[in-house]
mmCIF file with all atom_site columns, C-alpha atoms in Angstrom:
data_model
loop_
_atom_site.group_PDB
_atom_site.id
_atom_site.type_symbol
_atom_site.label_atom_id
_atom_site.label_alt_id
_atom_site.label_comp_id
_atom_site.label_asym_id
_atom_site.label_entity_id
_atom_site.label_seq_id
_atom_site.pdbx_PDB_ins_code
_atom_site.Cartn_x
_atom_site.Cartn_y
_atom_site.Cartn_z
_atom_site.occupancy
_atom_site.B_iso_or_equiv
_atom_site.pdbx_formal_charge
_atom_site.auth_seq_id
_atom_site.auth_comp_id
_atom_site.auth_asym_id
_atom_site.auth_atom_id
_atom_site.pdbx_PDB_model_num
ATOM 1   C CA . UNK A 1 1   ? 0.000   0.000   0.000   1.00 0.00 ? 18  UNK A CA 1
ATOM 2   C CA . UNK A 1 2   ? 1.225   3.322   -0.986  1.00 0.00 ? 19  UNK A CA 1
ATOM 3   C CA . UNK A 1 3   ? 2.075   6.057   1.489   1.00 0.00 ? 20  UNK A CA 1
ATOM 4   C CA . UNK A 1 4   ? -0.738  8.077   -0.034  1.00 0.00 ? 21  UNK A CA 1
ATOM 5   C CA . UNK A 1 5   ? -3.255  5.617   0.525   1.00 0.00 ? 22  UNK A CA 1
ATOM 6   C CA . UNK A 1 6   ? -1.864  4.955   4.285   1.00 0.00 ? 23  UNK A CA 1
ATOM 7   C CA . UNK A 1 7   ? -2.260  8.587   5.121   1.00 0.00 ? 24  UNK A CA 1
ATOM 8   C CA . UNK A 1 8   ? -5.802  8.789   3.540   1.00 0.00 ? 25  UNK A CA 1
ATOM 9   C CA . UNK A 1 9   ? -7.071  6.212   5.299   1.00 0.00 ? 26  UNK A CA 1
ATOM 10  C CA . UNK A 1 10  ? -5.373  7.692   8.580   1.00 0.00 ? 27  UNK A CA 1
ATOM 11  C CA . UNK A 1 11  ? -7.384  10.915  8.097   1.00 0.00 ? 28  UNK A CA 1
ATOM 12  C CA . UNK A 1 12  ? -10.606 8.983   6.498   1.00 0.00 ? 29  UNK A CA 1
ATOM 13  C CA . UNK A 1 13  ? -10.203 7.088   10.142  1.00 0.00 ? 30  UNK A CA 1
ATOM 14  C CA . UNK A 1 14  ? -10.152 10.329  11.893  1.00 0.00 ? 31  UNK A CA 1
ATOM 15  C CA . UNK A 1 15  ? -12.847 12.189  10.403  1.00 0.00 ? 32  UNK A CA 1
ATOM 16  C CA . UNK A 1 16  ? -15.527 10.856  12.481  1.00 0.00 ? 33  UNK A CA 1
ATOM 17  C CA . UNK A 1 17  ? -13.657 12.025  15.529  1.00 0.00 ? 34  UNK A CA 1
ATOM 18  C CA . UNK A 1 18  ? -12.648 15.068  13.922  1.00 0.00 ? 35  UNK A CA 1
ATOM 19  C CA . UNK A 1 19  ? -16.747 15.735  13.517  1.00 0.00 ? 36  UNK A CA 1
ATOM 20  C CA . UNK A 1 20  ? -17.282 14.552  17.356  1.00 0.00 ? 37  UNK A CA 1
ATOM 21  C CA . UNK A 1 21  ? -14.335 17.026  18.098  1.00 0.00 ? 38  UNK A CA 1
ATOM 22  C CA . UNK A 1 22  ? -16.397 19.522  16.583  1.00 0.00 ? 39  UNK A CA 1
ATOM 23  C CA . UNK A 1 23  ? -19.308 19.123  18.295  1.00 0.00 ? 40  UNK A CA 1
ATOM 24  C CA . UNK A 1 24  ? -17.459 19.023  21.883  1.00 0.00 ? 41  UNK A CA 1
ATOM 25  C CA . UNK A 1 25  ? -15.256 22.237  21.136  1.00 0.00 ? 42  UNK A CA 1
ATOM 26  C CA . UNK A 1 26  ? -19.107 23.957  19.924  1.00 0.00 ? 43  UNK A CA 1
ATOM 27  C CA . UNK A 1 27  ? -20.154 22.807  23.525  1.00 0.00 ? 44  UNK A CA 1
ATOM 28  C CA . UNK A 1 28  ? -17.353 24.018  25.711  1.00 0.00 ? 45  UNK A CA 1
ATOM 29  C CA . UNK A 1 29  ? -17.060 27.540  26.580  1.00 0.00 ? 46  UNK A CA 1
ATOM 30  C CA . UNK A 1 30  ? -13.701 28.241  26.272  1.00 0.00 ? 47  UNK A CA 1
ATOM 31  C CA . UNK A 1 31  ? -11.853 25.563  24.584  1.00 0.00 ? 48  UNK A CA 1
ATOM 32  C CA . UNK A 1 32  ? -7.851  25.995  25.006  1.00 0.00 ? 49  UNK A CA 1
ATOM 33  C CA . UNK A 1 33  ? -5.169  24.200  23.443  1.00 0.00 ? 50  UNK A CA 1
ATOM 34  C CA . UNK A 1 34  ? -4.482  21.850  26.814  1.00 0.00 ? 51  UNK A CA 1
ATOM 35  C CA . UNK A 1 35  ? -7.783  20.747  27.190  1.00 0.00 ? 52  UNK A CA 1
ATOM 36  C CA . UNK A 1 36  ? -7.955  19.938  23.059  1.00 0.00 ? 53  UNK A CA 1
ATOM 37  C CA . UNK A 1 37  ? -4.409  18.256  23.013  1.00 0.00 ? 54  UNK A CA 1
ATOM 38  C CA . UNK A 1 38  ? -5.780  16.235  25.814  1.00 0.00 ? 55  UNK A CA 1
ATOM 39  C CA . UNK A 1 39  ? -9.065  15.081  24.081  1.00 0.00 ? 56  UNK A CA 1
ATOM 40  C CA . UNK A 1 40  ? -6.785  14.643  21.029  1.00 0.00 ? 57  UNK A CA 1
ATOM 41  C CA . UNK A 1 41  ? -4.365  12.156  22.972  1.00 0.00 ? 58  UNK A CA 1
ATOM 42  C CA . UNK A 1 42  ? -7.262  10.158  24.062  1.00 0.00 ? 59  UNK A CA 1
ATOM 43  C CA . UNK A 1 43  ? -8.896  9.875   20.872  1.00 0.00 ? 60  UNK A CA 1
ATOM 44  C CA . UNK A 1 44  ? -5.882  9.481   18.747  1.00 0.00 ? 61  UNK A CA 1
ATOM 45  C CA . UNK A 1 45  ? -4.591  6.288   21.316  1.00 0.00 ? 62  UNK A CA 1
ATOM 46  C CA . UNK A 1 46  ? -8.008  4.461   20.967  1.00 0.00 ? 63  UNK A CA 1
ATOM 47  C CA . UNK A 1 47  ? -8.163  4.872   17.436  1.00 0.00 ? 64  UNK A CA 1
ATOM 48  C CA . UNK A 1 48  ? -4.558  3.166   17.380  1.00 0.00 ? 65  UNK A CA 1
ATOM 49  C CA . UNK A 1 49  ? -5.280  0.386   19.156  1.00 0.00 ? 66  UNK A CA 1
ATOM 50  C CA . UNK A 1 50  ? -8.886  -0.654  17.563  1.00 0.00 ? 67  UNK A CA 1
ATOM 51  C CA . UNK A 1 51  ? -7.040  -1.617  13.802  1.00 0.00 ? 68  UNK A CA 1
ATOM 52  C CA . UNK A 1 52  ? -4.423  -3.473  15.830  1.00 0.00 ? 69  UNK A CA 1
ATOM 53  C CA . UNK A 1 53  ? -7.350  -5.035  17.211  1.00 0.00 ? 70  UNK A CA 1
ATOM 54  C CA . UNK A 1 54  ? -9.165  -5.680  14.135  1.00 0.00 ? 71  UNK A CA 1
ATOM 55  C CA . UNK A 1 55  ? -5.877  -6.765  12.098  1.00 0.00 ? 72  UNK A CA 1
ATOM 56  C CA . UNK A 1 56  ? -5.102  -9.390  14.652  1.00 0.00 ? 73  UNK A CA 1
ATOM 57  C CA . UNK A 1 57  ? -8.329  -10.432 14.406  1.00 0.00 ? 74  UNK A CA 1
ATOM 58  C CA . UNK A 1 58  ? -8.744  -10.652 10.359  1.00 0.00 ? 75  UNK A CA 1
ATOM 59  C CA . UNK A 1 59  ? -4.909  -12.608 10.224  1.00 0.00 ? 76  UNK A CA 1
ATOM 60  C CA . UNK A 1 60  ? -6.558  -15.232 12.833  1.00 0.00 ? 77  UNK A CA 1
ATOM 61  C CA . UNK A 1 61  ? -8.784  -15.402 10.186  1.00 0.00 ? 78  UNK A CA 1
ATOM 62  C CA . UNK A 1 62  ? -6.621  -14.910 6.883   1.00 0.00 ? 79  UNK A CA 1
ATOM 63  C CA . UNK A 1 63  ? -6.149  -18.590 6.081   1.00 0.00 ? 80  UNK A CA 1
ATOM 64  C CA . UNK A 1 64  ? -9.634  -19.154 5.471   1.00 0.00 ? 81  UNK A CA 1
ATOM 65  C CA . UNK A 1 65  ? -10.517 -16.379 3.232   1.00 0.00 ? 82  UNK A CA 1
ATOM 66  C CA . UNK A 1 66  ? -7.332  -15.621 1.156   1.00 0.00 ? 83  UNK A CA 1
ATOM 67  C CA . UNK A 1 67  ? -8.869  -16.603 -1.758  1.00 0.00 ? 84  UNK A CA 1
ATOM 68  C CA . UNK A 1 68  ? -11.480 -13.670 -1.708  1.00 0.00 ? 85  UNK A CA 1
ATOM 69  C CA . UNK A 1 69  ? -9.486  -11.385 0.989   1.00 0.00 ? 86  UNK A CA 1
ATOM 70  C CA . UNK A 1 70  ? -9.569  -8.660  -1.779  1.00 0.00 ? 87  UNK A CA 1
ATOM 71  C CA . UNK A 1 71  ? -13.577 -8.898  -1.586  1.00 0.00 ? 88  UNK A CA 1
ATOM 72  C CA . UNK A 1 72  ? -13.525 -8.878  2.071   1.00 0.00 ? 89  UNK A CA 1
ATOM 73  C CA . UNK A 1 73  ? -11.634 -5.661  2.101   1.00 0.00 ? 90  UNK A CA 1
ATOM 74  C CA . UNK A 1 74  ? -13.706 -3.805  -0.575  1.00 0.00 ? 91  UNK A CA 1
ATOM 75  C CA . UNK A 1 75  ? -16.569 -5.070  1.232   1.00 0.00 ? 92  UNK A CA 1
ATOM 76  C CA . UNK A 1 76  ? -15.659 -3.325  4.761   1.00 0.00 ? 93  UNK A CA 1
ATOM 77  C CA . UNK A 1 77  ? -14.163 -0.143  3.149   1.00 0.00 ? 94  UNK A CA 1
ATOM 78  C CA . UNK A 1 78  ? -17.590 0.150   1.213   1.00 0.00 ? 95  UNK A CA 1
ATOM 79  C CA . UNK A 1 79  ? -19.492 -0.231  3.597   1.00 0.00 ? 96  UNK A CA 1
ATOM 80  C CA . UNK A 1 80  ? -17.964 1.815   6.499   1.00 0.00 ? 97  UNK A CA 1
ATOM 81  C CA . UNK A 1 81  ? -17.621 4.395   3.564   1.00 0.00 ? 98  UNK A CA 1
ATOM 82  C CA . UNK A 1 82  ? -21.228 4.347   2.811   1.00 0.00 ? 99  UNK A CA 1
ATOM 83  C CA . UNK A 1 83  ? -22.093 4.424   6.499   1.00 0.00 ? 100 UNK A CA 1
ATOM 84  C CA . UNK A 1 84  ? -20.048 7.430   7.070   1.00 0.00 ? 101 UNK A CA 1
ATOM 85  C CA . UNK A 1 85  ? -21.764 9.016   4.318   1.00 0.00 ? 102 UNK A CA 1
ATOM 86  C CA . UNK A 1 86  ? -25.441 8.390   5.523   1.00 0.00 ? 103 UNK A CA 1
ATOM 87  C CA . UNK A 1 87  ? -24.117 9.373   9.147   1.00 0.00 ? 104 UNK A CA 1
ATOM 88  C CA . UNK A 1 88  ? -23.129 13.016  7.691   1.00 0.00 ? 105 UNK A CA 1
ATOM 89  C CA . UNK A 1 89  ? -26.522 13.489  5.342   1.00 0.00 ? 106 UNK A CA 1
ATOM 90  C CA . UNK A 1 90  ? -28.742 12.268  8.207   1.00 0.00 ? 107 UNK A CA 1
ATOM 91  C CA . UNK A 1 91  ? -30.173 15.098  10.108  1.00 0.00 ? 108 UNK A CA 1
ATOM 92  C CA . UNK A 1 92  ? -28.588 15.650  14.299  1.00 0.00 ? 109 UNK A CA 1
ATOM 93  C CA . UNK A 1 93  ? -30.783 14.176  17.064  1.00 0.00 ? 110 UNK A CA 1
ATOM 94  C CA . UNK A 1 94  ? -31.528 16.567  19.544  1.00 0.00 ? 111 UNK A CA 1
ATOM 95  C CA . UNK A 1 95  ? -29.113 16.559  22.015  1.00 0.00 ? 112 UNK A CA 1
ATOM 96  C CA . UNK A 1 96  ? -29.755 20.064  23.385  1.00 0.00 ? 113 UNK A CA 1
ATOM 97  C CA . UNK A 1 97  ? -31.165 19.382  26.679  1.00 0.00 ? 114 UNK A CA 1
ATOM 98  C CA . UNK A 1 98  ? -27.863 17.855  27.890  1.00 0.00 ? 115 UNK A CA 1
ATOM 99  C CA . UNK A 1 99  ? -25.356 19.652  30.238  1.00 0.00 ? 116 UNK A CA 1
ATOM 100 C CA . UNK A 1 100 ? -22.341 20.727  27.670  1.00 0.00 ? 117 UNK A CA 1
ATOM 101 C CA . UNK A 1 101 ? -19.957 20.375  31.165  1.00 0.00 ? 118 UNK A CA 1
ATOM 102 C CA . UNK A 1 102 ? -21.023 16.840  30.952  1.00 0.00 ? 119 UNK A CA 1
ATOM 103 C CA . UNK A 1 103 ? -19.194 16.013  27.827  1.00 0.00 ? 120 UNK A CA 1
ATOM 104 C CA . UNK A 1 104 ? -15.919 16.675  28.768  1.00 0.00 ? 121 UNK A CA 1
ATOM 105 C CA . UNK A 1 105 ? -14.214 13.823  31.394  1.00 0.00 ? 122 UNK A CA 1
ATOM 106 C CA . UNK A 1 106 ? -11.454 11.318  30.834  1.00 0.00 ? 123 UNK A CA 1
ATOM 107 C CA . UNK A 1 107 ? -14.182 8.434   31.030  1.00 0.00 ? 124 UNK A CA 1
ATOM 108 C CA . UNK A 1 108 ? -17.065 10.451  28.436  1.00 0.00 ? 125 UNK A CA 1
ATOM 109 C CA . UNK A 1 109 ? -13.808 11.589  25.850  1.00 0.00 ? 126 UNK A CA 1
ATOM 110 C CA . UNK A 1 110 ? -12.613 7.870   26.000  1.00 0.00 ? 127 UNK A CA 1
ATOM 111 C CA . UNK A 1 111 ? -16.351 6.164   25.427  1.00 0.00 ? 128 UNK A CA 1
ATOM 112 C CA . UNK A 1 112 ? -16.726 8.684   22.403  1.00 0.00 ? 129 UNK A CA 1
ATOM 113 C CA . UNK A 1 113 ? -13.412 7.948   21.168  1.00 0.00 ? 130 UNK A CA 1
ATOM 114 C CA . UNK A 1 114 ? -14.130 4.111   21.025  1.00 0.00 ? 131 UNK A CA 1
ATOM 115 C CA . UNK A 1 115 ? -17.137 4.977   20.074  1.00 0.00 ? 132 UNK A CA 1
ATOM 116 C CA . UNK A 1 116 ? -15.723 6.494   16.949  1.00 0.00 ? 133 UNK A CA 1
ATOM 117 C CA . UNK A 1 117 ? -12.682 3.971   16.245  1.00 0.00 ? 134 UNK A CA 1
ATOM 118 C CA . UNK A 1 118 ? -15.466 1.254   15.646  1.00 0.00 ? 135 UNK A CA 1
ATOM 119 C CA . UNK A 1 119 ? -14.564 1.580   11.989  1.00 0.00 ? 136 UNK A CA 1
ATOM 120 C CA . UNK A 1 120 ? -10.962 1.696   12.482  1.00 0.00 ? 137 UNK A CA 1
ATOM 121 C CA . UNK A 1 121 ? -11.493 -1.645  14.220  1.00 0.00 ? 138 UNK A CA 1
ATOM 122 C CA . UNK A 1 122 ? -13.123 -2.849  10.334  1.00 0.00 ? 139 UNK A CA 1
ATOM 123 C CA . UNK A 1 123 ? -10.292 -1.344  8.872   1.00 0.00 ? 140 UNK A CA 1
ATOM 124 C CA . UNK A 1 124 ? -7.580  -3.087  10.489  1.00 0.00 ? 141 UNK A CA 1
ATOM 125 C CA . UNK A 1 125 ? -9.516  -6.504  9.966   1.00 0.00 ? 142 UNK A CA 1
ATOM 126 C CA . UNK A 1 126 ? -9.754  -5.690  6.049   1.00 0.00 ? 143 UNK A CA 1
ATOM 127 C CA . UNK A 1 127 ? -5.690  -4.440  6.120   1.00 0.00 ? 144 UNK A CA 1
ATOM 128 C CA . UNK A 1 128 ? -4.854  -8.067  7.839   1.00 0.00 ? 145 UNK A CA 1
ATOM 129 C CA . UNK A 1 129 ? -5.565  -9.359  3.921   1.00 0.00 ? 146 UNK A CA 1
ATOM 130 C CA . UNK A 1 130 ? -3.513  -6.985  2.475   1.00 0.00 ? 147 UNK A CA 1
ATOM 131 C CA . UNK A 1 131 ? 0.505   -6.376  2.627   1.00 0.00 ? 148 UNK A CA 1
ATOM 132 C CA . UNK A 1 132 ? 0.448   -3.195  5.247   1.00 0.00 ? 149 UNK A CA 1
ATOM 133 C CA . UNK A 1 133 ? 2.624   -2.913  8.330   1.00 0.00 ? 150 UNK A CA 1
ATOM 134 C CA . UNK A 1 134 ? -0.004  -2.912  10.922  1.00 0.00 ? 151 UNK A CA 1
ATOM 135 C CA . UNK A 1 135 ? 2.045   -0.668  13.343  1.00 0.00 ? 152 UNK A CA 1
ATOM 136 C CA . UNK A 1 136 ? 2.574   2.038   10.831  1.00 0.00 ? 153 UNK A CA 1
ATOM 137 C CA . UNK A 1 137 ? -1.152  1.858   9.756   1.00 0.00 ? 154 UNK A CA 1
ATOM 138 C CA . UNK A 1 138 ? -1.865  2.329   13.731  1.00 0.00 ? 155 UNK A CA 1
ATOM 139 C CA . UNK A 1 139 ? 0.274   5.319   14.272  1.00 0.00 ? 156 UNK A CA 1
ATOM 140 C CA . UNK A 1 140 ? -0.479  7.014   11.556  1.00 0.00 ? 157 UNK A CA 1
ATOM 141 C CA . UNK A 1 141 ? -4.207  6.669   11.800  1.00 0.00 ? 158 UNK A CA 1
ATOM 142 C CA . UNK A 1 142 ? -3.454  7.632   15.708  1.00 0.00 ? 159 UNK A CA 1
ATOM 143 C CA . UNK A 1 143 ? -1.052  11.089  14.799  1.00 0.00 ? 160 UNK A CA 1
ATOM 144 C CA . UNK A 1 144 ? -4.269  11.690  12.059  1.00 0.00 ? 161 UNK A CA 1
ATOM 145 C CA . UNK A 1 145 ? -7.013  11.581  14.884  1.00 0.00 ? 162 UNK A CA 1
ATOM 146 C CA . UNK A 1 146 ? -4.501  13.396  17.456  1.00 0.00 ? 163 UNK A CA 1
ATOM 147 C CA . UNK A 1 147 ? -4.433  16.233  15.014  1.00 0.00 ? 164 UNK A CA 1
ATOM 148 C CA . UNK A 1 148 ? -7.720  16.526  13.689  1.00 0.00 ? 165 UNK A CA 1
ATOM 149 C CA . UNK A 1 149 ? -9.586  15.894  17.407  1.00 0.00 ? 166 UNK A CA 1
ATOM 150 C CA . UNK A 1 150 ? -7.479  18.775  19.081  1.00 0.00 ? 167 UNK A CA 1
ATOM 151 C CA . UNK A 1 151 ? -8.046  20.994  16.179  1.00 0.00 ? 168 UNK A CA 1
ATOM 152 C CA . UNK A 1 152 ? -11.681 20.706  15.770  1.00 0.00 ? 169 UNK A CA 1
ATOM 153 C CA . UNK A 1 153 ? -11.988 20.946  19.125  1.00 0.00 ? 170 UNK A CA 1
ATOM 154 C CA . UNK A 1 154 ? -10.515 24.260  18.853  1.00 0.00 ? 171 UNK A CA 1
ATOM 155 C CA . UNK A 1 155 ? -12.125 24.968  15.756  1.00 0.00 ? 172 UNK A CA 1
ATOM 156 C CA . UNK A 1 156 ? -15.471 23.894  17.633  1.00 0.00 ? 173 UNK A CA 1
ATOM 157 C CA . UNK A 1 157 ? -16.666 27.512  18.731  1.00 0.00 ? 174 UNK A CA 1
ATOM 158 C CA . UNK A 1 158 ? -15.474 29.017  15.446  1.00 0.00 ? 175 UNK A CA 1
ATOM 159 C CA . UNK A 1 159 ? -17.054 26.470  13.005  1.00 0.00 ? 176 UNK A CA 1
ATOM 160 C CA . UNK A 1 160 ? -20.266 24.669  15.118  1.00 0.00 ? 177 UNK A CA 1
ATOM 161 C CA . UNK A 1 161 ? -21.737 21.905  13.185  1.00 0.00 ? 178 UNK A CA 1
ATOM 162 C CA . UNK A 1 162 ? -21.231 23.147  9.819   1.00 0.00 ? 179 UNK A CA 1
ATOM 163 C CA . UNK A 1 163 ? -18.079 21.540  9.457   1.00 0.00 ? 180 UNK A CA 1
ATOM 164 C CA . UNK A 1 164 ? -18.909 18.341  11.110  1.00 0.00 ? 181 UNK A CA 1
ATOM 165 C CA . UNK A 1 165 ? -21.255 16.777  8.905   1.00 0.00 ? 182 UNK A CA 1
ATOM 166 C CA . UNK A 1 166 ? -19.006 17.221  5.939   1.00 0.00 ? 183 UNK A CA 1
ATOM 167 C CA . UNK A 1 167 ? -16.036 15.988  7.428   1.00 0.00 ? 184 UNK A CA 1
ATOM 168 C CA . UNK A 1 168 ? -17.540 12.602  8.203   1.00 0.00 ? 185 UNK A CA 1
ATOM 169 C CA . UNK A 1 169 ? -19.078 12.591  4.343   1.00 0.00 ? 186 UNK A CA 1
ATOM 170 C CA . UNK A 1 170 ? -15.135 13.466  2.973   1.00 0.00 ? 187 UNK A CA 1
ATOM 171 C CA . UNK A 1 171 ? -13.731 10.399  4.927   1.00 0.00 ? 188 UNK A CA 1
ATOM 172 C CA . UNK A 1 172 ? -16.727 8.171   3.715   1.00 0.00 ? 189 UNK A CA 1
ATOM 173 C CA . UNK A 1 173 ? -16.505 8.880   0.042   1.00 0.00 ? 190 UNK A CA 1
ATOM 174 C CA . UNK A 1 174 ? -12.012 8.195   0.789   1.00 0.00 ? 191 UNK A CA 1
ATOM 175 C CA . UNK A 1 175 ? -13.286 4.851   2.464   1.00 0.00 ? 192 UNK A CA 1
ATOM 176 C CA . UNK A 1 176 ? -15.311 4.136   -0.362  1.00 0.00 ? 193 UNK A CA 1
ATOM 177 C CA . UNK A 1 177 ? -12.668 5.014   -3.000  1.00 0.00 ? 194 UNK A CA 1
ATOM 178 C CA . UNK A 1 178 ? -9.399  2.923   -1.638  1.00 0.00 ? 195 UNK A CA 1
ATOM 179 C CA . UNK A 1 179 ? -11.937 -0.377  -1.018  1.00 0.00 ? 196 UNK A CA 1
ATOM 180 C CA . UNK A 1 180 ? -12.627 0.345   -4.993  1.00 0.00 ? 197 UNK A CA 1
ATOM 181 C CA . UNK A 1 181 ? -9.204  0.578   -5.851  1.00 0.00 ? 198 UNK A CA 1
ATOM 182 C CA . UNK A 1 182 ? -8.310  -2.425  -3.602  1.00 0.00 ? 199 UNK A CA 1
ATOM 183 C CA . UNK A 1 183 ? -10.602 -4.282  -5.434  1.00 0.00 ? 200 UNK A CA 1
ATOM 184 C CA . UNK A 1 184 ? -9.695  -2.951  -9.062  1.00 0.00 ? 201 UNK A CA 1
ATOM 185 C CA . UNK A 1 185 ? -5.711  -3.808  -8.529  1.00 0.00 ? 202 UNK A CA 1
ATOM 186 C CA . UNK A 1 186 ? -6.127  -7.323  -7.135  1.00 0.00 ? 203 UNK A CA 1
ATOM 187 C CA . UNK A 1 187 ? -8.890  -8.141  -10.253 1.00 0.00 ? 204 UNK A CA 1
ATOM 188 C CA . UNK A 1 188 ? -6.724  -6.041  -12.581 1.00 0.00 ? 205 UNK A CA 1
ATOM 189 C CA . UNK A 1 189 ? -3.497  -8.090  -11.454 1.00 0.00 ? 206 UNK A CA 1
ATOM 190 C CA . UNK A 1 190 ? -5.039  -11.505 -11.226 1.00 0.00 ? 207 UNK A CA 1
ATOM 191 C CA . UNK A 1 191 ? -6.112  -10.436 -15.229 1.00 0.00 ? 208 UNK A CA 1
#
């Protein structure tokens, strides 16, 4: 896998956390730079670990399904891509009635950021098919959501939920297009 395509998917990983990021800087008063860096450090560790997970879990499994690994991987990209997609179209719930100080401890940031690094999880059992160093795949898709969670957090107050929705559609549409072009070089060198 190209370097490109491991830093895509490292910031197609992150957009859903960048979007969450967005939300929680909107609901602080005052975001600063420690309390963003520190969101960003949880988020960007749980998003590393999940595809270590997932890989580990998909090279238990490789053995099985080498034959149509390729499938597999197009499969889980697509899919997480289209479900990032519908995520940003569909409209917000109402979460307005919640306290915004609420949102904002170790054990709330760390239950969002697994909640986010779900996909990642898919991701790393769809890169345990494919030649990719799983540790550099981990970091880099942790340094992505580092960066983008303590950013939008600070770019929370300035850009609200505009941003956020968008984001998430961005990193579906990447998802979409590497699982296609997974797909297209193992067909197109198996031709």
């Amino acid at each position: 896998m190209s370097p490109i395509s491991i830093l895509l998917i490292g910031f197609a990983m992150s957009t859903d956390a960048f979007a969450a990021a967005i939300g929680k800087g909107a609901a602080m008063r005052k975001p600063v730079f420690r309390d963003a860096l520190r969101a960003g450090i949880i988020f960007g560790v749980i998003e590393a670990i999940t595809p270590i997970i997932g890989w580990l879990l998909g090279r238990a499994a490789l053995q099985y399904v080498e034959a149509f690994d390729h499938w597999i991987a197009f499969g889980l990209l697509g899919a997480l891509g289209i479900h990032m997609i519908y995520n940003g179209l569909r409209p917000d719930s109402a979460e307005e009635d919640e306290d915004p100080s609420q949102h904002h401890g170790f054990w709330k940031l760390a239950l969002t950021g697994f909640a986010t690094s779900i996909d990642a999880m898919a991701v790393g059992i769809g890169l345990a098919f494919m030649d990719v160093h799983i540790g550099v795949m981990a970091a880099v898709i942790g340094l992505c959501t580092l960066t983008m969670v303590t950013a939008g957090i600070m770019l929370g107050r300035v850009l609200g939920s505009m941003v956020g929705k968008r984001a998430e559609i961005i990193g579906g549409v990447i998802l979409v297009i590497i699982g296609a072009t997974i797909l297209y070089e193992h067909l197109h060198g198996a031709a």
